[in-house]
Short mmCIF file of C-alpha atoms and ligand atoms in Angstrom, two decimals:
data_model
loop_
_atom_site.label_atom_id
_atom_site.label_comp_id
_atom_site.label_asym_id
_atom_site.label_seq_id
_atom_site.Cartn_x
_atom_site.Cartn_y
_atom_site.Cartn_z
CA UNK A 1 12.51 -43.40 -40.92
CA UNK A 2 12.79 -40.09 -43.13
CA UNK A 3 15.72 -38.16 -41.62
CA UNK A 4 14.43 -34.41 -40.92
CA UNK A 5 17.53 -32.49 -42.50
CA UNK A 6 15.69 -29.08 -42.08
CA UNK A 7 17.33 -26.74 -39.56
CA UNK A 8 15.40 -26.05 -36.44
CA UNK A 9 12.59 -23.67 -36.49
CA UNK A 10 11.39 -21.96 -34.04
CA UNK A 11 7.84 -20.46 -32.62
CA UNK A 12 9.02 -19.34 -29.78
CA UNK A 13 9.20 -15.22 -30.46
CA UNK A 14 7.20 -14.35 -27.25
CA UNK A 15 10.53 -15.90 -25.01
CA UNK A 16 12.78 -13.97 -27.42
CA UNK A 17 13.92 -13.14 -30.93
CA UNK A 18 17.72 -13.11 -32.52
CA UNK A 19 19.28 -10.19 -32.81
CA UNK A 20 18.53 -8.89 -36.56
CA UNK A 21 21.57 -8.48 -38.78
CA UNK A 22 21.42 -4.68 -38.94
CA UNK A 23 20.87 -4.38 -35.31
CA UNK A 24 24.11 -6.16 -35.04
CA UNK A 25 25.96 -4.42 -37.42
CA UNK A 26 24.94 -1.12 -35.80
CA UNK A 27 25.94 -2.73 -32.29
CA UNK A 28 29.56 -3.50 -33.90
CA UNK A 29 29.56 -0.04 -36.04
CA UNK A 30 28.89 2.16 -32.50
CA UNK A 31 30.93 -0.13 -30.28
CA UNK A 32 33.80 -0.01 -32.48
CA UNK A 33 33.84 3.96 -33.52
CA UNK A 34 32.39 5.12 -30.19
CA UNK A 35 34.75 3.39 -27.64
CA UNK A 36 34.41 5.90 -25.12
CA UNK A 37 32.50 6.19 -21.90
CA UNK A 38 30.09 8.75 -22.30
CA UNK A 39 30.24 10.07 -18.55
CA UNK A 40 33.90 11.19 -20.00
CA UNK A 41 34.21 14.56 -20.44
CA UNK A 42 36.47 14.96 -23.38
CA UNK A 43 35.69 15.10 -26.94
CA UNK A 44 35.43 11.13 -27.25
CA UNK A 45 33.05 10.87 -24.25
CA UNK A 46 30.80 13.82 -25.69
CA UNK A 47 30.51 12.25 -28.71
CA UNK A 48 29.29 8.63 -27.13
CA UNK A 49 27.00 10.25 -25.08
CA UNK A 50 25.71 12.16 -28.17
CA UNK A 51 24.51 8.43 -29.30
CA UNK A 52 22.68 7.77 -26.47
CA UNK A 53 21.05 11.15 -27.05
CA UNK A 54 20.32 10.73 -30.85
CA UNK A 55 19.04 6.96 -29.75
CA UNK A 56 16.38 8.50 -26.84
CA UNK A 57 15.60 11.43 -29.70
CA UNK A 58 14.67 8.96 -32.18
CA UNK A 59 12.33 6.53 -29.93
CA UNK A 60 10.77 9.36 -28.74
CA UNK A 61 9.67 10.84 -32.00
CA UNK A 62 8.19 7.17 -32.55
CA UNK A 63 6.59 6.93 -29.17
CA UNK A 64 5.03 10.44 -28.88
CA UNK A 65 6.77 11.37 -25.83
CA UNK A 66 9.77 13.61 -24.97
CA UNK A 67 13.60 12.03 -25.00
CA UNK A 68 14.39 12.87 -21.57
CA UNK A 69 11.83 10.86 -20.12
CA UNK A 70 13.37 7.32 -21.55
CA UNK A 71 15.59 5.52 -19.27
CA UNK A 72 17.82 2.78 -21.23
CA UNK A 73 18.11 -0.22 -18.68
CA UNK A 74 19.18 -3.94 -18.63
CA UNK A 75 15.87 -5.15 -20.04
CA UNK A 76 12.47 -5.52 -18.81
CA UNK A 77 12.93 -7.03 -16.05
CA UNK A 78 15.04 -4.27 -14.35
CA UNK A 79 12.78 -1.62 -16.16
CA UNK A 80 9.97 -2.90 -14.51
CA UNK A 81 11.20 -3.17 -11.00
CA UNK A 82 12.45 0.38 -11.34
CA UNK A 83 9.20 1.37 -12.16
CA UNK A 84 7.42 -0.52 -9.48
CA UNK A 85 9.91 1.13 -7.10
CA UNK A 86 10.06 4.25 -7.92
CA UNK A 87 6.26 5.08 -8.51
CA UNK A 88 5.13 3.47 -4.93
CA UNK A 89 8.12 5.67 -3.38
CA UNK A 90 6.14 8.55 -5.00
CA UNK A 91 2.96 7.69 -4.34
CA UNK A 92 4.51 7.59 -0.24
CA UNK A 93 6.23 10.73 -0.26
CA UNK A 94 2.57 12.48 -1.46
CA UNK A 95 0.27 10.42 0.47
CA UNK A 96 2.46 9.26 4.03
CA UNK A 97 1.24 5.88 3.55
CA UNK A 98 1.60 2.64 1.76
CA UNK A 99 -0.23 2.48 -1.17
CA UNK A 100 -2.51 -0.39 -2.02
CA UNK A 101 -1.14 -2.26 -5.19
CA UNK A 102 -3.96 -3.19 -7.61
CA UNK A 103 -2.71 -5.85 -10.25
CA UNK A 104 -3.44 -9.18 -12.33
CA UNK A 105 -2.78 -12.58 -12.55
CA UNK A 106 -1.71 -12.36 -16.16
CA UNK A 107 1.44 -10.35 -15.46
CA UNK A 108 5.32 -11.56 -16.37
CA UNK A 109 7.27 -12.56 -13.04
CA UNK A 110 9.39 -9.67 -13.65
CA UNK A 111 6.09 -7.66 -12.30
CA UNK A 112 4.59 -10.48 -10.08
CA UNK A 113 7.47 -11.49 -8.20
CA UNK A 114 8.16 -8.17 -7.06
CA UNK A 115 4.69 -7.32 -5.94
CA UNK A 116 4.81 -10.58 -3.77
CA UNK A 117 8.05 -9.61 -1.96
CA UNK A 118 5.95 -6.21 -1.65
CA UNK A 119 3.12 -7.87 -0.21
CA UNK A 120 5.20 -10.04 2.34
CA UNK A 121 6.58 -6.18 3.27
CA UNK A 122 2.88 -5.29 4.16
CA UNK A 123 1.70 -3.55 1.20
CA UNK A 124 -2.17 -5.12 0.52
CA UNK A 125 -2.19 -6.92 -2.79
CA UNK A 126 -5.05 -7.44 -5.08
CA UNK A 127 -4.69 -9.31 -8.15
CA UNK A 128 -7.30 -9.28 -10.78
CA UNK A 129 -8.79 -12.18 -11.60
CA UNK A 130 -8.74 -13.65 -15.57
CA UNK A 131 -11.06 -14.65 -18.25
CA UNK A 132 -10.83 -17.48 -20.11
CA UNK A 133 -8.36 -15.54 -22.61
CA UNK A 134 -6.16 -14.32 -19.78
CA UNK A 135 -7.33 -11.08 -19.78
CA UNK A 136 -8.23 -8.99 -16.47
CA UNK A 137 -10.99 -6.26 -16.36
CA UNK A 138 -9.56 -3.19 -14.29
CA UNK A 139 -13.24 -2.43 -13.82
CA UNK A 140 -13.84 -5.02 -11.97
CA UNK A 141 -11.95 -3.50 -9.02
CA UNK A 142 -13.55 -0.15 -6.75
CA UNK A 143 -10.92 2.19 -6.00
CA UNK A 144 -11.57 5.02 -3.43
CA UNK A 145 -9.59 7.71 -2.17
CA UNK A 146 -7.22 5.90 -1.04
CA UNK A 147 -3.45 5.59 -2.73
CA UNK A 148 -2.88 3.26 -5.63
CA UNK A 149 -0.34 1.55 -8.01
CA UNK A 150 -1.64 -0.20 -10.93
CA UNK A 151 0.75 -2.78 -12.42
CA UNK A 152 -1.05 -4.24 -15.91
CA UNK A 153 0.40 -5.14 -18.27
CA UNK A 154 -0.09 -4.73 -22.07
CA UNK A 155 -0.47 -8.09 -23.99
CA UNK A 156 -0.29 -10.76 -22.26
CA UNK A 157 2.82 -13.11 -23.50
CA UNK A 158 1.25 -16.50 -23.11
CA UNK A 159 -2.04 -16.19 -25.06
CA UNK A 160 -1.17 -13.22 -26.85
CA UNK A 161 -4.35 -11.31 -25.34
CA UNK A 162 -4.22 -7.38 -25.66
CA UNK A 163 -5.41 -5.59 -22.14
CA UNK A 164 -7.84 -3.33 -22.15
CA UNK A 165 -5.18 -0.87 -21.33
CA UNK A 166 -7.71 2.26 -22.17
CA UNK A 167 -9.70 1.37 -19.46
CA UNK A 168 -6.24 1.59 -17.27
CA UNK A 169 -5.64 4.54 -18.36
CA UNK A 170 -9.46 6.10 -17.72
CA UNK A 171 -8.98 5.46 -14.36
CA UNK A 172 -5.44 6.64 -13.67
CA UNK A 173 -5.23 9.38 -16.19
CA UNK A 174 -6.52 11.74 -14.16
CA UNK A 175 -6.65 10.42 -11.06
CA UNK A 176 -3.69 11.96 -8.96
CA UNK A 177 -4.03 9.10 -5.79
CA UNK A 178 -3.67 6.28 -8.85
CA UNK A 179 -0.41 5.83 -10.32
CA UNK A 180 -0.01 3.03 -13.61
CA UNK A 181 2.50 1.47 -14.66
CA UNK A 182 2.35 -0.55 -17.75
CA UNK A 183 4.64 -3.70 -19.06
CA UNK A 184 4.52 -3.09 -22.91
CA UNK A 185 7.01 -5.64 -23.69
CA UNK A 186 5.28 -7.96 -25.81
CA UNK A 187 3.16 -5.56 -27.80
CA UNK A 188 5.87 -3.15 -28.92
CA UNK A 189 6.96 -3.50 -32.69
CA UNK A 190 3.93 -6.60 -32.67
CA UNK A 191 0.82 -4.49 -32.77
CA UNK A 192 0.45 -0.57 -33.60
CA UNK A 193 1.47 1.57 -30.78
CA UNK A 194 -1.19 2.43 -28.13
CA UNK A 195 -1.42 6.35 -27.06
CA UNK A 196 -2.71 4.87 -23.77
CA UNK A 197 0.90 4.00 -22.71
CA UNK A 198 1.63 7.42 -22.99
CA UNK A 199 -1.09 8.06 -20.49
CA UNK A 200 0.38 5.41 -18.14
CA UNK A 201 3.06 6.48 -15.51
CA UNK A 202 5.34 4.57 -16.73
CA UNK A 203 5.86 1.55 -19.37
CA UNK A 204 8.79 -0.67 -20.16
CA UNK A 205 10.18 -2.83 -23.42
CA UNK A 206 12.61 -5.24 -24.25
CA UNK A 207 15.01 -5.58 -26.48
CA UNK A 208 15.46 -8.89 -27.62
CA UNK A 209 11.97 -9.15 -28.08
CA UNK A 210 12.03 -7.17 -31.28
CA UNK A 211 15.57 -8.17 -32.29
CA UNK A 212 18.05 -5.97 -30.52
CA UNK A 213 20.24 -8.02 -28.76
CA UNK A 214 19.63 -9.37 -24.82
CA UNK A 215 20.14 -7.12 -21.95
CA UNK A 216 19.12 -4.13 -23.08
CA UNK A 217 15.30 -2.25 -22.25
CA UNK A 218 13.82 1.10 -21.78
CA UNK A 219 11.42 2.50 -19.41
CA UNK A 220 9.35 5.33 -20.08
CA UNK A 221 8.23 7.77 -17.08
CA UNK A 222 6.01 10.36 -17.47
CA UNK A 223 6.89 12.22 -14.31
CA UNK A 224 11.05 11.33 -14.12
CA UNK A 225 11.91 13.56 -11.81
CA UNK A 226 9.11 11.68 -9.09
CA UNK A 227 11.23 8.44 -9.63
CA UNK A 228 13.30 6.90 -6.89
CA UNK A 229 16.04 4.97 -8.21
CA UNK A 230 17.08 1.78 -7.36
CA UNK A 231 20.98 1.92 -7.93
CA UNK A 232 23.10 5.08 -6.38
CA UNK A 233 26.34 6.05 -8.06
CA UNK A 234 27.07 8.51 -10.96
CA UNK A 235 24.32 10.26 -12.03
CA UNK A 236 24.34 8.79 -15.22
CA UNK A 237 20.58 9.32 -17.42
CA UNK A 238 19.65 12.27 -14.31
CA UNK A 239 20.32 9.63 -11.54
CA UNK A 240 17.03 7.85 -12.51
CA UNK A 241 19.19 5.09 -13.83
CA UNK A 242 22.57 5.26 -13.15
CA UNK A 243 25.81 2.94 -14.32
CA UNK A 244 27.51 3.36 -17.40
CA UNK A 245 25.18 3.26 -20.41
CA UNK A 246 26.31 1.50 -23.68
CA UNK A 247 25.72 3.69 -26.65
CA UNK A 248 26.33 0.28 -28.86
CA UNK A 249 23.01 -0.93 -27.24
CA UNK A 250 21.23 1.94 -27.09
CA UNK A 251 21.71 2.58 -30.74
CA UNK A 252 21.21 -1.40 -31.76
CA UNK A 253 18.12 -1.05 -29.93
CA UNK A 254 16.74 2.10 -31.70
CA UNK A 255 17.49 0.30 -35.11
CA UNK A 256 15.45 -2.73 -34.03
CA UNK A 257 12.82 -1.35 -32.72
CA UNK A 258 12.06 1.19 -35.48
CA UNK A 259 12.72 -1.48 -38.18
CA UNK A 260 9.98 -3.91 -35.85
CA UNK A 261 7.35 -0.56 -36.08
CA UNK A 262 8.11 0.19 -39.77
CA UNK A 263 7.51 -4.01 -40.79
CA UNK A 264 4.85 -4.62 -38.21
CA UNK A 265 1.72 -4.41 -41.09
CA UNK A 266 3.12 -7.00 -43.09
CA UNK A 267 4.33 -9.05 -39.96
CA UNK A 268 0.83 -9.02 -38.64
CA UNK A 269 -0.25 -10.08 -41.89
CA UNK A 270 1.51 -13.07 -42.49
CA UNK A 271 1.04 -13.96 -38.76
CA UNK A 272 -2.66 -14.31 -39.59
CA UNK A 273 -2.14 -16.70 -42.55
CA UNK A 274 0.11 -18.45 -40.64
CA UNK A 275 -2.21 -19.24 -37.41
CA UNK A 276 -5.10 -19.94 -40.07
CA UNK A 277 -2.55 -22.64 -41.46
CA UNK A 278 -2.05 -24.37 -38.17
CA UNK A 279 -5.56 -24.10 -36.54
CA UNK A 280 -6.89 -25.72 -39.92
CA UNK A 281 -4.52 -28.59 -39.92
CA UNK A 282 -5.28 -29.17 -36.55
CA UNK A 283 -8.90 -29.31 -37.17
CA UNK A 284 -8.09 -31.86 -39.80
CA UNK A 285 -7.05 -34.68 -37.11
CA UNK A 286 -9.26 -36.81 -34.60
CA UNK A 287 -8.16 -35.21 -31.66
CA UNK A 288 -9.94 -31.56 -29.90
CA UNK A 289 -8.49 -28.76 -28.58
CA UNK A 290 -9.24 -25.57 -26.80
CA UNK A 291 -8.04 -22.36 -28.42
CA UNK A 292 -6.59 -19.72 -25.16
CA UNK A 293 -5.90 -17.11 -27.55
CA UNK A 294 -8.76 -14.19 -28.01
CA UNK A 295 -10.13 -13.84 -31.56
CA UNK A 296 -9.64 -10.56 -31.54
CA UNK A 297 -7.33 -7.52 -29.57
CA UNK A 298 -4.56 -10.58 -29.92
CA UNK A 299 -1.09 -10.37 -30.97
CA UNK A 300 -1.40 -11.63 -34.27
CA UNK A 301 1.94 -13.59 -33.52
CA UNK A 302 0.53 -15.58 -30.79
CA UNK A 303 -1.05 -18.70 -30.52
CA UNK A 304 -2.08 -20.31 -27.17
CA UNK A 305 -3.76 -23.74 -27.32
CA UNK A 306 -4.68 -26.76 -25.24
CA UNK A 307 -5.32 -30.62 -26.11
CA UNK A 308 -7.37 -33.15 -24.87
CA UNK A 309 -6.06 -36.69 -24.00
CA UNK A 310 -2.65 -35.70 -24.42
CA UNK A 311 -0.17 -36.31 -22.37
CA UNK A 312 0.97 -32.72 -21.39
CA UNK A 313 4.72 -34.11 -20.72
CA UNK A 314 5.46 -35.46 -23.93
CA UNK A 315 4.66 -32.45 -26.45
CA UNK A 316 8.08 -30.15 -26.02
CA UNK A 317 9.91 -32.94 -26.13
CA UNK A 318 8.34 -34.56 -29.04
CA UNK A 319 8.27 -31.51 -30.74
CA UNK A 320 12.15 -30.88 -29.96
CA UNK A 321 13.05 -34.19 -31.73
CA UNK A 322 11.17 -33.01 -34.62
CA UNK A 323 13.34 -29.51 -34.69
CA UNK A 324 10.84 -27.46 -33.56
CA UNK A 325 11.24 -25.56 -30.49
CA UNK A 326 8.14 -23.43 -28.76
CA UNK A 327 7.14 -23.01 -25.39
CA UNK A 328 4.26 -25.33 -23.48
CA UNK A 329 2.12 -23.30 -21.51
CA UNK A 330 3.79 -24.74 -18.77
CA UNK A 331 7.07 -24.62 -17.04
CA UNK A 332 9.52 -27.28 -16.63
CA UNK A 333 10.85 -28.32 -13.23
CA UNK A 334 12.39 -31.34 -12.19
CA UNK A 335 10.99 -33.61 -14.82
CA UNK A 336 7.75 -32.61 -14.06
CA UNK A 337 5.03 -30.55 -16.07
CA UNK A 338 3.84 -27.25 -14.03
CA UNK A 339 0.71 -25.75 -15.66
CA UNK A 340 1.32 -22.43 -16.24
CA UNK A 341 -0.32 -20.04 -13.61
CA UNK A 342 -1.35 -17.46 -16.33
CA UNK A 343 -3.48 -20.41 -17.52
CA UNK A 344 -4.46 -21.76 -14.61
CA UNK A 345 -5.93 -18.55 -13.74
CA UNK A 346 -7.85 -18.10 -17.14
CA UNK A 347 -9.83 -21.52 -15.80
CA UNK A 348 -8.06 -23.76 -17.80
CA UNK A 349 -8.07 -27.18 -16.18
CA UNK A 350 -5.02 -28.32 -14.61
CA UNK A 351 -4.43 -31.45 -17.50
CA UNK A 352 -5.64 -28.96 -20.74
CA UNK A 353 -3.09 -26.47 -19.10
CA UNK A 354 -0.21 -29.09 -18.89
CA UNK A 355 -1.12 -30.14 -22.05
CA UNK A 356 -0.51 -26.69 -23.91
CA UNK A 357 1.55 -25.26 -26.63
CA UNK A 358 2.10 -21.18 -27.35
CA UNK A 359 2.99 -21.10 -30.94
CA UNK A 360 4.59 -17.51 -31.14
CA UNK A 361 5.86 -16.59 -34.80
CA UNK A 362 9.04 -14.61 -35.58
CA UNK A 363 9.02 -12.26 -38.26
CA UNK A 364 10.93 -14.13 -40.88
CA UNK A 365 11.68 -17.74 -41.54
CA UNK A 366 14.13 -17.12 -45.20
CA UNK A 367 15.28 -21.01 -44.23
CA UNK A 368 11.84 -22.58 -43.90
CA UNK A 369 8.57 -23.39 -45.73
CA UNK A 370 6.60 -22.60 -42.78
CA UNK A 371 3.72 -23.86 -44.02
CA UNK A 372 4.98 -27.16 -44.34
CA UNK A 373 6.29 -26.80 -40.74
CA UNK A 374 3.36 -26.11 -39.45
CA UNK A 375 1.71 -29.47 -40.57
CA UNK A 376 4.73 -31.70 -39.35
CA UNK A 377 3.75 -29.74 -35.90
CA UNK A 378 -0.18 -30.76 -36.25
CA UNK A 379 1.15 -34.37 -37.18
CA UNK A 380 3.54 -34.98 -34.20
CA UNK A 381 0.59 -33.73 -31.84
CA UNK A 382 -1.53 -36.80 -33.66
CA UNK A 383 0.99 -38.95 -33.23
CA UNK A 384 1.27 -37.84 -29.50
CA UNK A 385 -2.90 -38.49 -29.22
CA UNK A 386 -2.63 -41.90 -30.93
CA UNK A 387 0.01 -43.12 -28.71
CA UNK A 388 -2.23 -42.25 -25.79
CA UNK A 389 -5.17 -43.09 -27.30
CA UNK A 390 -5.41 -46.74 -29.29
N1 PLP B 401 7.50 -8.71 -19.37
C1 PLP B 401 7.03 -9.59 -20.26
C2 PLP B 401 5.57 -9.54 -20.64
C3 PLP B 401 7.88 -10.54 -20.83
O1 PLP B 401 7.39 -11.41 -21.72
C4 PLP B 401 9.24 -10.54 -20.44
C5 PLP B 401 10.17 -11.56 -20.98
O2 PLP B 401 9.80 -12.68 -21.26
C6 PLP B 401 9.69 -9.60 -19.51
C7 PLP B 401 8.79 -8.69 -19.00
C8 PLP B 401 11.12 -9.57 -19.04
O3 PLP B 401 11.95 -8.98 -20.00
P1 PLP B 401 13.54 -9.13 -19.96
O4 PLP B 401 13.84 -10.48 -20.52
O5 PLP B 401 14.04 -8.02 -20.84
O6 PLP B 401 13.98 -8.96 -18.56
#
């Protein structure tokens, strides 16, 4: 047999992207000239801090918003939970009551999860239902005068799917018993930036998913000084967020990010071509599939898909002794192949959801022919539909 002496690819972006080289050599530069905590207050201290500041400055002018209302956190995950947290303690203080929390079934655990443990603490939960392209219609739902947090994400990160956040922010723009808060994480530095989010409450990002390096995010709040936090202790970023920031990070992350903004044309571009490659290779073989992604208002990067007569259990790892790593729209556990629940909810049978791939394309490959990778993919799905299926 041919020996694949390639080096791995991978189309897994959505679950996370290396750090980029001059992210990391801004992380190293910062970390190594500007050593000091910047809660110090001495000369060294001031001038760390003054990082963080230039850092908030600088995604601000690219967001549209105003520096002190960007919070620098672990990631999305904690940027999301603070938001969820501090925008229902708000929404109590005004209103004296629990308010009702309005989401969808498309949203990351880092939103979902929460919202359950809410729900089990008596706050009424409704979760939008899904299309077939995971995406949730916030008209669908009849709010009254009664207090509301929307959770809802922007693009969905298994089938790519871009929310209809304006209709989010119709309804809670001016609405002062609905609060929103938005998880932007996989459409910043992807696809051009929405002023809707700026309408929204509150919306988070991560890091690593536009090549700063892991554990680092950002929330955005609208109203700061209405946030409760969910740490206590020095008052660091106006108490919203305290613990000792990391001017290395905060800077790494600026570079990213505006580098992700300033190359996302071409990257969307070349995403395209590349999606066009695989669907029409997969076209050329015997088997059928069922495209989840939307044909249009879709990350370009992202490719959701599900095949008939395969065995659902067999494609990562088939795939992973061919060197190319991605993500099945399902979940792992024990041995055993859990459908993913975004799917699940889009209608997507439980066997066509266990049997799913999301392709999800990095920005650069400068060690592959991608092209060429993407046909080896199409051919070790035949191979997987032959074995099953003569
Ligand atoms: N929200 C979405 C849509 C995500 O895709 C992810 C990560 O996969 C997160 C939130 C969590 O981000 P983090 O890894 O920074 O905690």
């Amino acid at each position: 047999m041919r020996q694949n002496s390639s080096p791995r690819i991978s189309f897994d972006a959505n679950a996370g992207v290396p750090a980029t080289t001059r992210a990391l050599e801004k992380f190293v530069e910062i970390a190594s000239k500007f050593a000091a905590n910047p809660a110090s207050n001495n000369q060294e201290g001031r001038a760390a801090q003054a990082v963080i500041e230039k850092s908030k400055l600088q995604i601000a002018e690219a967001f549209g918003c105003a520096p002190n209302e960007l919070f620098f956190t672990s990631g999305a995950t904690e940027a999301n939970n603070l938001a969820i947290h501090g925008l229902i303690s708000d929404l109590e203080q005004q209103f004296g009551k629990k308010p009702i929390l309005v989401s969808s079934k498309a949203e990351h655990p880092s939103c979902l999860a929460y919202l359950r443990v809410l729900q089990q603490r008596g706050y009424k939960l409704e979760l939008l239902a899904l299309d077939p392209h995971a995406r949730f219609d916030i008209n669908n739902y009849a709010f009254n005068d009664d207090c509301y947090l929307i959770v809802g994400q922007w693009a969905n990160n298994e089938t790519g799917a871009i929310q209809d956040i304006a209709a989010c922010a119709a309804i809670a723009g001016d609405a002062d018993n609905i609060r929103w808060h938005c998880d932007a994480v996989q459409g910043i530095g992807k696809t051009l930036f929405d002023n809707d989010l700026l309408v929204a409450d509150s919306f988070s990002i991560s890091g690593h998913k536009f090549g700063a390096p892991k554990g680092c995010g950002l929330l955005r709040l609208k109203n700061p000084s209405a946030c409760s936090p969910l740490f206590f202790g020095g008052g660091q970023q106006d108490s919203v967020r305290p613990g000792t920031e990391s001017p290395a990070l905060a800077a790494s992350l600026t570079v990213a990010l505006l580098d992700a903004i300033a190359a996302q044309d071409d990257f969307q571009k070349s995403c395209l071509l590349r999606k066009k490659v695989l669907l029409d290779a997969l076209k050329r073989h015997e088997f059928s599939f069922v495209v989840n992604s939307p044909g249009e208002n879709c990350l370009a990067n992202t490719l959701s898909i599900s095949f008939s007569d395969i065995d659902g259990r067999m494609i990562l790892p088939a795939l992973d002794i061919e060197k190319i790593s991605l993500s099945a729209g399902s979940a792992c556990a024990s041995g055993a192949a859990l459908a993913s629940s975004v799917l699940l909810a889009s209608n997507v049978s439980e066997k066509m959801a266990q049997a799913s791939i999301r392709v999800s394309f990095m920005e650069s490959y400068p060690d592959h022919d991608v092209e060429h990778e993407l046909l080896r993919l199409a051919n070790t799905i035949s191979r997987l539909y032959k074995v099953a299926n003569h």
